[in-house]
Amino acid sequence: MSEQRILLAHGNGGRYMRELIAEIFARHLANAVLNTDADAVHLPGLTGDIMVTTDGFTVQPLEFPGGNLGSLAVHVVVNDLAVAGAEPRYATLSAIIEEGLEFDVLDRLIASFARAARENGLQVAAGDTKVVRHAEGGGLYLSVAGIGQRASSIPLGMQNIEPGDVVLVSGPVGDHGIAVMLAREQFGLSGNLRSDSASVLPLARAIWNQPGLKFMRDPTRGRLATVAHEIARATGLDVMLEQARVPVREEVKSVCEMLGYDPYYLACEGRIVAIASPDGANRILQTWQSLPDGEGASVIGLVENGKSQVILETELGGHRLLDELEDDPLPRIC
Amino acid sequence: MSEQRILLAHGNGGRYMRELIAEIFARHLANAVLNTDADAVHLPGLTGDIMVTTDGFTVQPLEFPGGNLGSLAVHVVVNDLAVAGAEPRYATLSAIIEEGLEFDVLDRLIASFARAARENGLQVAAGDTKVVRHAEGGGLYLSVAGIGQRASSIPLGMQNIEPGDVVLVSGPVGDHGIAVMLAREQFGLSGNLRSDSASVLPLARAIWNQPGLKFMRDPTRGRLATVAHEIARATGLDVMLEQARVPVREEVKSVCEMLGYDPYYLACEGRIVAIASPDGANRILQTWQSLPDGEGASVIGLVENGKSQVILETELGGHRLLDELEDDPLPRIC
């Protein structure tokens, strides 16, 4: 393809679109199921409980330290299935491309999407591309639906949570939020921090069937504070987090201090928050700490009788209410 | 909700987003499967061959005579499943909302989406919302994945097509393209034409198991000419279309004459192109003509030995090659 940038004609259903799909999307995403000539395709071999999720991706910049829009899209969808106890199997991919996007950038993002999909057993079964005019898009937006099969034998969910249950996190929080913010260079800051964008499938799989596991969620845009609020609201219980035990990297802490951010309100894209019974929590922690992506895992709090509040026990022993997030400090974070 | 327009904070995962989802998305789309608190949900009752499709929607204006972005999104996804011989069952919905969009508009579009979904047996199982800054979006973009179950006992596909097969269309072509164009008022034209945006599920269901049916496709962005090209390219055969038999409304013809458009290159959103054996074609035509949306159905051409060309036999008896679409006369048509 000789054009260097996306034209409106790449979205019109004709020759340019056919070539774009063949040379970028089909080339990277090819698998036994994908058929770019079909209106709908058959998904073979699905048995048992079928699970579905969807997410849209608008992160800016499109490429950032530790990931990009393509790999992030796969990780988030894989993670949504993984924390729900499901093995990822198939995905659909809808791309909304802004006129003027460089082919090379699109090629890198879709190659990255394809690599992450392969690594996580996800086959892209169907896709769609649209092109919108300059200043009607953000370079590239992706929407992905993920289809999986339930593999967890424990029915996970917030309804299982009881007073006395333990809150765990699989690693440091806030890396994605700060890495993307630094990549924007809007504050004149820079650093070596990388996004934690990654598949949590190995971490989730390792504990799917461990006794005492009650609920998992990936604290993405929801952040740690929001996941805690979701639990508090659904159960009527309080979530107590211990500041001293919540893992936060030094670089994230520094940026938060400079700009007045709170690490509990920063996005993570490769972490799990889990709730487990007191008996089960220790084994989950040990399992995670034995895995490459779980070295930084920690018990960070407790669920207690209360009034649907999220309370932070500070390092000085005080208590601070963590309110539900309102204003958005960082739009287009995922 | 007191705000009149979408703010960036409506996309941040916090309180505003929770309220937006509850008051617009969950309220309209509520069904037994949808769980806005879950990362992934279980799809009950899927058996047999599971089929999937996806489409992105960027039509502008968001509302046009005969439909809107919401109903169009459902129709296209339902139609992609229907022409592949599948009953629609579940959908996922990813919404990318531009800062500043009026709540009332969003509410109308999602209500319309919900109504069309109910009418077509489609339950929204999972959703996601993102908000992008002003001038990084188009008001609202939707991406939908549709999951269905194969109901056709005939294996439909272009591989079935042979010389002598008959080309049918279920109604007039080009209505959607011209209706959307008139709604933009960019040429100072107006008219009473309505988009054909509709579910073709009743038309598809009626012929799924009729002997002689070989292939169906909805000529959306692909337009009639592009569907014919896809067939010609896949089979190595020629597709001959008879101008006198291709149904085109007078108003569409007039606008095409004024602006130099060709109706074979205009989008349809409620039509089926079918290929059938000569024996089967007549019964399919009669079946369609007996249905409310098929009154305008017509046999429009033949598949013949040739060189992968699409040929129009004009009303004067001449022959004109219909080239593959290149430039885009109308971006953001769907």
XYZ file of C-alpha atoms in Angstrom:
668
model
C 0.000 0.000 0.000
C 1.643 3.207 -1.067
C -0.416 5.672 0.982
C 1.254 6.741 4.189
C -1.870 7.845 6.027
C -5.462 6.706 6.409
C -7.918 8.326 3.985
C -11.681 8.517 4.283
C -11.817 6.085 1.360
C -10.265 3.429 3.618
C -13.611 3.218 5.367
C -16.012 3.142 2.451
C -16.481 -0.568 1.857
C -14.627 -0.496 -1.483
C -11.163 -1.323 -2.747
C -9.153 0.788 -0.297
C -10.973 -0.719 2.651
C -10.481 -4.235 1.331
C -6.756 -3.587 0.973
C -6.480 -2.025 4.423
C -8.185 -5.024 5.990
C -6.026 -7.480 4.063
C -2.720 -5.727 4.620
C -3.067 -4.794 8.263
C -5.964 -6.459 10.064
C -6.179 -9.863 8.374
C -2.403 -10.156 8.068
C -1.784 -9.746 11.779
C -4.934 -11.329 13.142
C -5.224 -14.357 10.822
C -6.406 -17.545 12.521
C -8.533 -20.559 11.691
C -11.787 -18.848 12.621
C -11.402 -15.332 11.200
C -13.108 -14.903 7.839
C -13.082 -11.339 6.583
C -15.479 -12.307 3.772
C -18.293 -13.430 6.079
C -21.065 -11.407 7.715
C -20.949 -13.624 10.807
C -18.672 -16.541 11.650
C -19.109 -19.783 13.525
C -17.221 -20.139 16.828
C -16.222 -23.786 17.118
C -15.653 -25.755 20.289
C -17.485 -23.622 22.821
C -18.883 -25.783 25.603
C -20.051 -25.279 29.162
C -20.799 -21.828 30.505
C -20.113 -19.119 27.942
C -19.077 -15.729 29.328
C -18.907 -12.368 27.554
C -17.460 -8.921 28.205
C -16.812 -5.749 26.219
C -14.614 -2.663 26.488
C -13.837 0.412 24.441
C -10.323 1.828 24.238
C -9.449 5.488 23.760
C -6.092 5.797 25.548
C -3.943 8.743 24.647
C -1.119 8.678 23.647
C -1.681 5.565 21.525
C 1.739 4.257 22.573
C 3.162 4.638 26.079
C 5.957 3.016 28.112
C 4.947 -0.566 28.820
C 2.208 -0.886 26.232
C -0.035 0.626 23.606
C -3.681 0.812 22.632
C -3.496 -2.605 20.937
C -1.954 -4.630 23.749
C -3.992 -2.732 26.353
C -7.238 -3.643 24.584
C -6.398 -7.341 24.720
C -5.195 -7.204 28.318
C -8.326 -5.479 29.606
C -10.681 -7.890 27.868
C -8.648 -10.941 28.894
C -8.534 -9.613 32.448
C -12.289 -9.034 32.597
C -12.820 -12.660 31.627
C -10.047 -13.914 33.918
C -11.352 -12.208 37.066
C -14.803 -13.607 36.281
C -13.273 -17.096 36.241
C -13.303 -17.630 32.476
C -10.697 -18.772 29.941
C -10.536 -16.311 27.008
C -11.437 -17.962 23.700
C -12.686 -15.522 21.052
C -12.779 -11.793 20.446
C -14.381 -9.350 18.061
C -12.579 -6.134 17.125
C -14.196 -2.879 15.982
C -11.736 -0.164 14.920
C -12.736 3.497 14.483
C -9.833 5.128 12.707
C -9.280 8.883 12.337
C -8.467 10.184 8.886
C -4.763 11.007 8.775
C -3.538 8.243 11.110
C -0.184 6.954 9.916
C -0.224 3.458 8.484
C 2.890 2.564 10.416
C 1.241 3.442 13.709
C -1.887 1.467 12.867
C 0.261 -1.453 11.790
C 2.220 -1.451 15.061
C -0.926 -1.218 17.189
C -2.697 -4.062 15.413
C 0.468 -6.196 15.438
C 0.663 -5.618 19.162
C -3.015 -6.484 19.576
C -2.438 -9.705 17.638
C 0.604 -10.698 19.696
C -1.205 -10.155 22.986
C -4.226 -12.081 21.705
C -2.084 -15.070 20.724
C -0.322 -15.041 24.090
C -3.685 -15.271 25.823
C -5.424 -17.877 23.673
C -7.783 -15.321 22.161
C -8.764 -15.733 18.503
C -10.227 -12.720 16.723
C -13.319 -14.092 14.991
C -14.856 -10.958 13.503
C -13.837 -7.368 12.881
C -15.044 -4.086 11.497
C -13.304 -0.868 10.472
C -14.707 2.621 10.120
C -12.897 5.820 9.191
C -14.001 9.180 10.597
C -12.874 12.638 9.507
C -9.946 14.462 11.031
C -10.963 15.985 14.406
C -13.835 13.523 14.785
C -11.637 10.827 16.343
C -8.586 10.205 18.463
C -6.250 8.510 15.993
C -7.640 5.076 16.789
C -10.423 3.839 19.026
C -10.921 0.123 19.508
C -13.902 -1.744 20.909
C -13.445 -5.382 21.760
C -15.891 -8.049 22.877
C -14.361 -11.074 24.559
C -15.994 -14.490 24.732
C -14.745 -17.097 27.177
C -15.632 -20.305 28.924
C -16.103 -20.525 32.662
C -13.242 -22.489 34.193
C -13.633 -21.537 37.829
C -15.618 -24.061 39.842
C -16.255 -21.476 42.575
C -19.166 -19.123 41.827
C -17.317 -15.820 42.182
C -19.213 -12.668 43.022
C -19.706 -9.862 45.492
C -22.656 -11.723 47.019
C -20.134 -14.102 48.654
C -18.414 -11.368 50.651
C -18.770 -11.423 54.471
C -17.429 -9.391 57.399
C -13.928 -10.567 58.239
C -12.977 -11.285 54.620
C -9.539 -10.187 53.514
C -8.643 -7.801 50.652
C -5.598 -8.651 48.525
C -3.923 -6.953 45.603
C -1.574 -8.731 43.199
C 0.967 -5.889 42.837
C 1.662 -2.147 43.067
C -1.184 0.209 42.155
C -1.217 3.300 39.952
C 1.546 2.440 37.476
C -0.678 2.701 34.399
C -2.197 6.031 35.365
C 1.143 7.681 36.051
C 2.941 6.092 33.072
C 0.275 7.372 30.659
C 0.296 10.776 32.307
C 4.074 11.035 32.012
C 3.877 9.929 28.378
C 1.666 12.952 27.656
C 4.421 15.243 28.902
C 1.752 17.760 29.813
C 3.365 18.556 33.154
C 6.934 18.655 31.865
C 7.680 15.517 33.856
C 9.371 12.387 32.597
C 10.479 9.140 34.143
C 11.214 5.477 33.684
C 7.905 4.197 34.946
C 6.157 1.646 32.742
C 2.468 0.864 32.628
C 1.535 -2.374 34.380
C -0.599 -3.270 31.320
C -0.478 -7.073 31.264
C -2.617 -10.164 31.259
C -3.630 -11.270 34.749
C -4.733 -14.615 33.370
C -1.842 -16.570 34.992
C -2.573 -14.941 38.358
C -6.306 -15.579 38.076
C -5.960 -19.140 36.809
C -3.674 -20.007 39.702
C -6.361 -19.187 42.271
C -9.625 -19.886 40.381
C -10.214 -23.033 42.361
C -8.530 -22.181 45.638
C -10.777 -22.549 48.684
C -11.876 -19.271 50.211
C -11.702 -17.155 47.030
C -14.887 -15.095 46.843
C -14.471 -12.308 44.303
C -11.907 -10.784 41.951
C -11.839 -7.528 40.002
C -9.175 -5.756 37.990
C -8.884 -2.167 39.260
C -8.585 -0.485 35.842
C -10.385 2.780 35.268
C -12.226 1.809 38.446
C -9.006 2.175 40.433
C -8.531 0.583 43.846
C -10.791 3.130 45.568
C -13.633 2.514 43.135
C -13.415 -1.271 43.400
C -13.560 -0.858 47.181
C -16.623 1.381 46.788
C -18.324 -1.128 44.517
C -17.827 -3.800 47.162
C -19.001 -1.502 49.973
C -22.106 -0.468 48.049
C -23.035 -4.004 46.991
C -22.543 -5.553 50.435
C -23.433 -2.730 52.844
C -20.120 -3.452 54.573
C -17.083 -1.218 55.112
C -13.819 -1.801 53.293
C -10.796 -0.924 55.478
C -7.523 -0.438 53.589
C -4.179 -0.149 55.394
C -2.039 2.521 53.763
C 1.184 0.859 54.955
C 0.304 -2.388 53.159
C -0.970 -1.061 49.821
C 1.992 -1.434 47.455
C 2.797 1.795 45.580
C 6.060 2.329 43.680
C 8.331 5.147 44.844
C 8.059 6.873 41.470
C 4.265 6.801 41.611
C 4.377 8.189 45.144
C 6.676 11.019 44.056
C 4.485 12.082 41.154
C 1.391 11.878 43.353
C 3.055 14.126 45.935
C 4.098 16.647 43.293
C 0.714 16.842 41.565
C -1.632 16.111 44.441
C -2.914 12.816 43.063
C -3.913 9.929 45.255
C -2.571 6.508 44.202
C -5.837 4.827 45.210
C -7.517 6.761 42.398
C -5.036 5.881 39.636
C -5.691 3.259 36.962
C -3.987 -0.162 37.001
C -4.105 -2.452 33.966
C -2.374 -5.588 35.197
C -3.508 -6.097 38.772
C -6.187 -8.088 40.558
C -8.026 -7.123 43.712
C -9.280 -10.303 45.380
C -11.538 -10.886 48.359
C -11.027 -14.129 50.261
C -11.942 -15.714 53.546
C -9.342 -15.306 56.308
C -8.465 -19.006 55.921
C -8.049 -18.813 52.160
C -6.229 -15.478 51.908
C -2.832 -16.721 52.996
C -2.666 -19.472 50.422
C -3.773 -17.062 47.663
C -1.045 -14.637 48.736
C 1.597 -17.382 48.655
C 0.397 -18.588 45.268
C 0.581 -15.105 43.800
C 3.972 -14.334 45.328
C 5.375 -17.483 43.706
C 4.405 -16.214 40.222
C 6.409 -13.727 38.115
C 3.686 -11.042 38.050
C 2.687 -11.554 41.678
C 5.908 -10.828 43.528
C 4.480 -7.570 44.807
C 1.205 -9.119 46.017
C -0.011 -8.055 49.421
C -2.862 -8.334 51.873
C -4.103 -4.741 52.026
C -7.222 -4.694 54.148
C -10.371 -6.184 55.560
C -14.113 -6.159 55.010
C -15.976 -5.206 58.184
C -19.442 -4.469 59.446
C -20.170 -0.816 58.802
C -22.006 1.685 56.636
C -20.829 1.052 53.063
C -17.752 3.211 53.548
C -14.216 2.906 52.290
C -11.757 3.807 55.055
C -8.015 4.207 54.795
C -5.998 3.526 57.937
C -3.061 5.880 57.481
C 0.529 5.080 58.299
C 0.212 7.311 61.345
C -2.750 5.286 62.592
C -5.477 7.764 61.654
C -8.543 7.034 59.549
C -9.476 8.788 56.328
C -12.627 8.242 54.292
C -11.885 7.512 50.622
C -14.763 9.141 48.762
C -16.148 7.854 45.540
C -14.278 9.324 42.557
C -16.023 12.334 41.016
C -13.907 14.587 38.816
C -11.690 12.953 36.272
C -8.026 13.799 36.813
C -6.922 11.930 33.683
C -9.316 11.424 30.747
C -8.562 8.875 27.998
C -6.533 6.710 30.361
C -7.816 3.476 28.794
C -29.336 13.832 36.647
C -29.153 17.597 36.525
C -26.360 18.010 33.970
C -27.596 18.637 30.476
C -24.473 17.535 28.641
C -21.876 14.794 28.935
C -18.766 15.756 30.912
C -15.381 14.061 30.874
C -16.168 12.898 34.420
C -18.944 10.719 32.989
C -16.229 8.428 31.675
C -13.926 8.162 34.658
C -15.212 5.078 36.417
C -16.534 7.049 39.393
C -19.864 8.368 40.588
C -20.857 10.288 37.451
C -20.190 7.253 35.282
C -22.162 4.997 37.601
C -25.117 7.381 37.424
C -24.908 7.720 33.646
C -24.927 3.937 33.253
C -27.811 3.521 35.675
C -29.964 6.337 34.326
C -29.506 5.800 30.614
C -27.871 2.511 29.670
C -29.122 0.128 32.365
C -32.564 1.730 32.448
C -33.213 1.200 28.746
C -31.285 -2.007 28.211
C -32.273 -3.919 31.369
C -32.840 -7.635 30.860
C -32.312 -10.860 32.769
C -28.711 -11.260 31.622
C -27.295 -7.724 31.818
C -25.319 -7.120 34.999
C -23.592 -3.753 35.054
C -21.693 -4.774 38.220
C -19.933 -7.755 36.612
C -16.672 -7.885 34.656
C -18.057 -10.643 32.423
C -21.493 -12.265 32.365
C -22.765 -15.741 31.642
C -24.854 -16.194 28.474
C -27.449 -18.828 29.277
C -29.127 -21.197 26.869
C -26.732 -21.078 23.934
C -26.731 -24.373 22.093
C -25.770 -25.624 18.666
C -23.586 -23.548 16.363
C -22.720 -20.183 17.874
C -22.149 -17.330 15.414
C -20.608 -13.921 16.020
C -20.334 -10.598 14.207
C -19.266 -7.045 15.048
C -19.783 -3.561 13.631
C -18.872 -0.013 14.527
C -21.297 2.876 13.997
C -20.325 6.452 13.230
C -23.269 7.715 11.172
C -23.726 11.445 10.924
C -26.164 13.007 11.668
C -26.946 10.837 14.695
C -30.654 11.018 13.829
C -32.004 10.900 10.295
C -35.393 10.239 8.636
C -36.231 6.573 9.179
C -33.776 5.849 11.965
C -30.872 6.876 14.144
C -27.494 5.619 15.309
C -29.106 3.423 17.972
C -31.638 1.587 15.839
C -29.174 1.386 12.941
C -26.596 -0.333 15.164
C -29.059 -3.040 16.123
C -30.338 -3.500 12.588
C -26.886 -3.935 11.080
C -25.790 -6.483 13.672
C -29.084 -8.380 13.495
C -28.866 -8.334 9.705
C -25.295 -9.661 9.686
C -26.434 -12.613 11.788
C -29.650 -13.079 9.795
C -27.963 -13.256 6.384
C -25.518 -15.778 7.839
C -28.484 -17.932 8.850
C -28.396 -17.209 12.575
C -31.009 -16.147 15.134
C -29.781 -13.105 17.113
C -29.485 -13.858 20.835
C -27.037 -11.588 22.668
C -25.166 -8.345 22.076
C -22.426 -6.328 23.695
C -22.437 -2.532 23.422
C -19.405 -0.235 23.610
C -20.221 3.486 23.561
C -17.612 6.192 22.897
C -19.273 9.462 23.833
C -17.969 12.921 22.972
C -17.815 15.490 25.750
C -20.675 17.927 25.287
C -23.225 15.482 23.855
C -26.691 16.352 25.107
C -28.176 13.885 27.583
C -31.495 13.995 25.781
C -29.878 12.911 22.521
C -27.985 10.081 24.196
C -31.159 9.006 25.956
C -33.140 8.910 22.699
C -30.438 6.946 20.871
C -30.057 4.328 23.599
C -33.833 4.030 23.983
C -34.038 3.432 20.258
C -31.234 0.859 20.449
C -33.097 -0.916 23.256
C -36.388 -0.974 21.368
C -34.803 -2.403 18.229
C -32.939 -4.995 20.296
C -36.150 -6.165 21.986
C -37.954 -6.376 18.647
C -35.243 -8.675 17.357
C -34.757 -10.969 20.344
C -31.363 -9.490 21.168
C -30.394 -9.126 24.836
C -27.550 -6.765 25.684
C -25.333 -8.792 28.009
C -22.387 -6.443 28.548
C -21.566 -2.814 27.922
C -18.862 -0.214 28.301
C -18.831 3.582 28.116
C -15.937 5.931 27.459
C -15.962 9.714 27.185
C -13.528 11.538 24.896
C -12.823 15.254 24.739
C -14.670 17.645 22.481
C -13.319 17.380 18.895
C -11.997 13.877 19.550
C -15.306 12.193 18.750
C -18.453 12.428 16.691
C -21.114 12.876 19.356
C -21.545 9.148 19.821
C -19.849 6.125 18.321
C -21.184 2.657 19.063
C -19.537 -0.714 18.572
C -21.698 -3.770 18.873
C -20.876 -7.462 18.852
C -23.762 -9.796 18.084
C -23.937 -13.425 19.130
C -26.450 -15.773 17.535
C -27.310 -19.391 16.964
C -27.289 -20.962 13.542
C -30.841 -21.739 12.497
C -30.360 -22.276 8.782
C -29.948 -25.917 7.839
C -28.397 -24.958 4.491
C -24.695 -24.128 4.690
C -24.804 -20.649 3.154
C -21.718 -19.206 1.523
C -20.179 -17.876 -1.667
C -18.569 -21.281 -2.273
C -22.028 -22.584 -3.266
C -22.428 -20.152 -6.160
C -22.439 -21.558 -9.724
C -22.915 -20.173 -13.228
C -26.625 -19.765 -13.925
C -27.502 -18.784 -10.383
C -29.924 -15.916 -9.941
C -29.382 -12.632 -8.068
C -32.298 -11.246 -6.046
C -32.741 -8.143 -3.929
C -35.445 -7.753 -1.297
C -36.324 -4.105 -2.043
C -35.215 -0.760 -3.510
C -31.544 0.137 -3.163
C -29.871 3.374 -2.046
C -32.522 4.734 0.332
C -30.211 4.889 3.346
C -27.392 6.623 1.507
C -29.611 9.329 0.052
C -31.701 9.797 3.224
C -28.567 10.373 5.315
C -27.116 12.675 2.695
C -30.301 14.751 2.569
C -30.358 14.891 6.383
C -26.939 16.568 6.288
C -28.379 19.353 4.166
C -24.937 19.911 2.726
C -26.239 20.273 -0.806
C -29.243 22.428 0.080
C -31.519 19.537 -0.868
C -34.367 18.147 1.174
C -37.001 15.523 0.649
C -39.302 12.962 2.175
C -37.082 9.958 1.660
C -36.574 7.733 4.682
C -33.684 5.402 5.336
C -34.507 1.736 4.790
C -32.807 0.957 8.138
C -34.687 -2.117 9.369
C -34.234 -5.657 10.524
C -34.148 -8.143 7.651
C -34.619 -10.998 10.106
C -38.202 -11.783 8.974
C -37.074 -11.829 5.311
C -34.050 -14.008 6.088
C -35.896 -16.401 8.396
C -38.558 -16.968 5.743
C -36.027 -18.327 3.268
C -33.316 -19.846 5.535
C -34.436 -23.343 4.708
C -35.778 -22.883 1.200
C -34.218 -25.194 -1.383
C -31.866 -23.466 -3.774
C -30.761 -20.651 -1.451
C -26.972 -20.369 -1.669
C -25.843 -17.087 -0.177
C -27.192 -13.890 1.357
C -25.589 -10.542 2.172
C -26.955 -7.198 3.326
C -25.634 -4.524 0.952
C -24.852 -1.901 3.627
C -21.700 0.137 3.275
C -20.784 -2.549 0.740
C -23.595 -1.341 -1.528
C -25.021 -3.511 -4.269
C -21.987 -2.998 -6.521
C -19.576 -4.068 -3.806
C -21.546 -7.190 -2.885
C -21.532 -8.097 -6.583
C -17.763 -7.551 -6.658
C -17.248 -9.710 -3.582
C -19.135 -12.503 -5.292
C -17.267 -12.045 -8.560
C -13.895 -12.018 -6.830
C -14.625 -15.056 -4.652
C -16.069 -17.191 -7.452
C -14.167 -16.052 -10.552
C -17.556 -15.633 -12.236
C -19.246 -12.533 -13.690
C -22.241 -10.933 -12.041
C -24.672 -9.470 -14.616
C -27.172 -6.959 -13.260
C -30.136 -5.722 -15.305
C -30.647 -2.018 -14.789
C -34.349 -2.248 -15.640
C -34.932 -4.774 -12.870
C -32.934 -3.214 -10.012
C -35.532 -1.406 -7.900
C -34.586 2.242 -7.232
C -37.045 4.802 -5.849
C -37.806 7.811 -8.031
C -36.499 10.200 -5.359
C -33.208 8.305 -5.158
C -32.938 8.389 -8.944
C -33.549 12.139 -9.010
C -30.895 12.922 -6.423
C -28.450 10.605 -8.181
C -29.053 12.413 -11.461
C -28.580 15.810 -9.861
C -25.392 14.952 -8.010
C -23.897 12.346 -10.296
C -24.205 9.466 -7.848
C -24.837 5.925 -8.927
C -27.531 4.057 -6.944
C -25.523 0.833 -7.123
C -22.918 2.512 -4.933
C -25.288 3.822 -2.251
C -25.744 2.184 1.154
C -28.822 0.148 2.058
C -29.558 -0.839 5.660
C -32.642 -2.998 5.345
C -32.152 -5.088 2.222
C -30.868 -8.547 1.373
C -29.049 -9.594 -1.761
C -29.564 -13.337 -2.232
C -28.085 -15.809 -4.687
C -30.197 -18.850 -5.502
C -30.385 -21.634 -8.030
C -32.716 -20.935 -10.985
C -35.179 -23.469 -9.524
C -35.144 -21.920 -6.074
C -35.182 -18.246 -7.034
C -38.842 -18.041 -7.931
C -40.048 -19.420 -4.634
C -37.747 -17.072 -2.717
C -39.109 -14.132 -4.703
C -42.698 -15.151 -3.981
C -41.940 -15.634 -0.285
C -40.364 -12.203 -0.028
C -43.108 -10.472 -1.991
C -45.682 -11.912 0.426
C -43.970 -10.225 3.396
C -44.403 -6.559 4.461
C -40.752 -5.603 3.882
C -40.390 -7.624 0.693
C -43.043 -6.111 -1.543
C -40.362 -4.485 -3.671
C -38.300 -7.667 -4.058
C -36.997 -8.419 -7.510
C -34.806 -10.764 -9.516
C -32.063 -8.415 -10.684
C -29.465 -10.494 -12.466
C -27.487 -13.632 -13.074
C -24.139 -15.201 -12.265
C -22.319 -16.288 -15.411
C -19.015 -17.687 -16.545
C -16.634 -14.799 -17.037
C -13.670 -12.913 -15.634
C -14.727 -11.773 -12.153
C -16.467 -8.712 -13.540
C -19.617 -6.914 -12.548
C -21.580 -5.903 -15.634
C -24.674 -3.732 -15.814
C -27.007 -4.351 -18.715
C -28.464 -0.903 -19.264
C -32.069 -0.140 -20.062
C -30.963 0.589 -23.629
C -29.425 -2.861 -23.943
C -25.781 -1.811 -23.638
C -23.246 -3.137 -21.174
C -21.340 -1.097 -18.603
C -18.681 -2.382 -16.240
C -19.383 -1.488 -12.607
C -15.940 -0.907 -11.135
C -15.064 -1.601 -7.563
C -15.790 1.432 -5.371
C -12.728 3.594 -4.734
C -13.344 7.136 -3.506
C -15.878 7.641 -0.776
C -18.759 9.873 -1.863
C -20.352 9.821 1.610
C -18.244 9.206 4.732
C -19.872 8.315 8.080
C -22.867 6.736 6.351
C -23.118 3.961 8.971
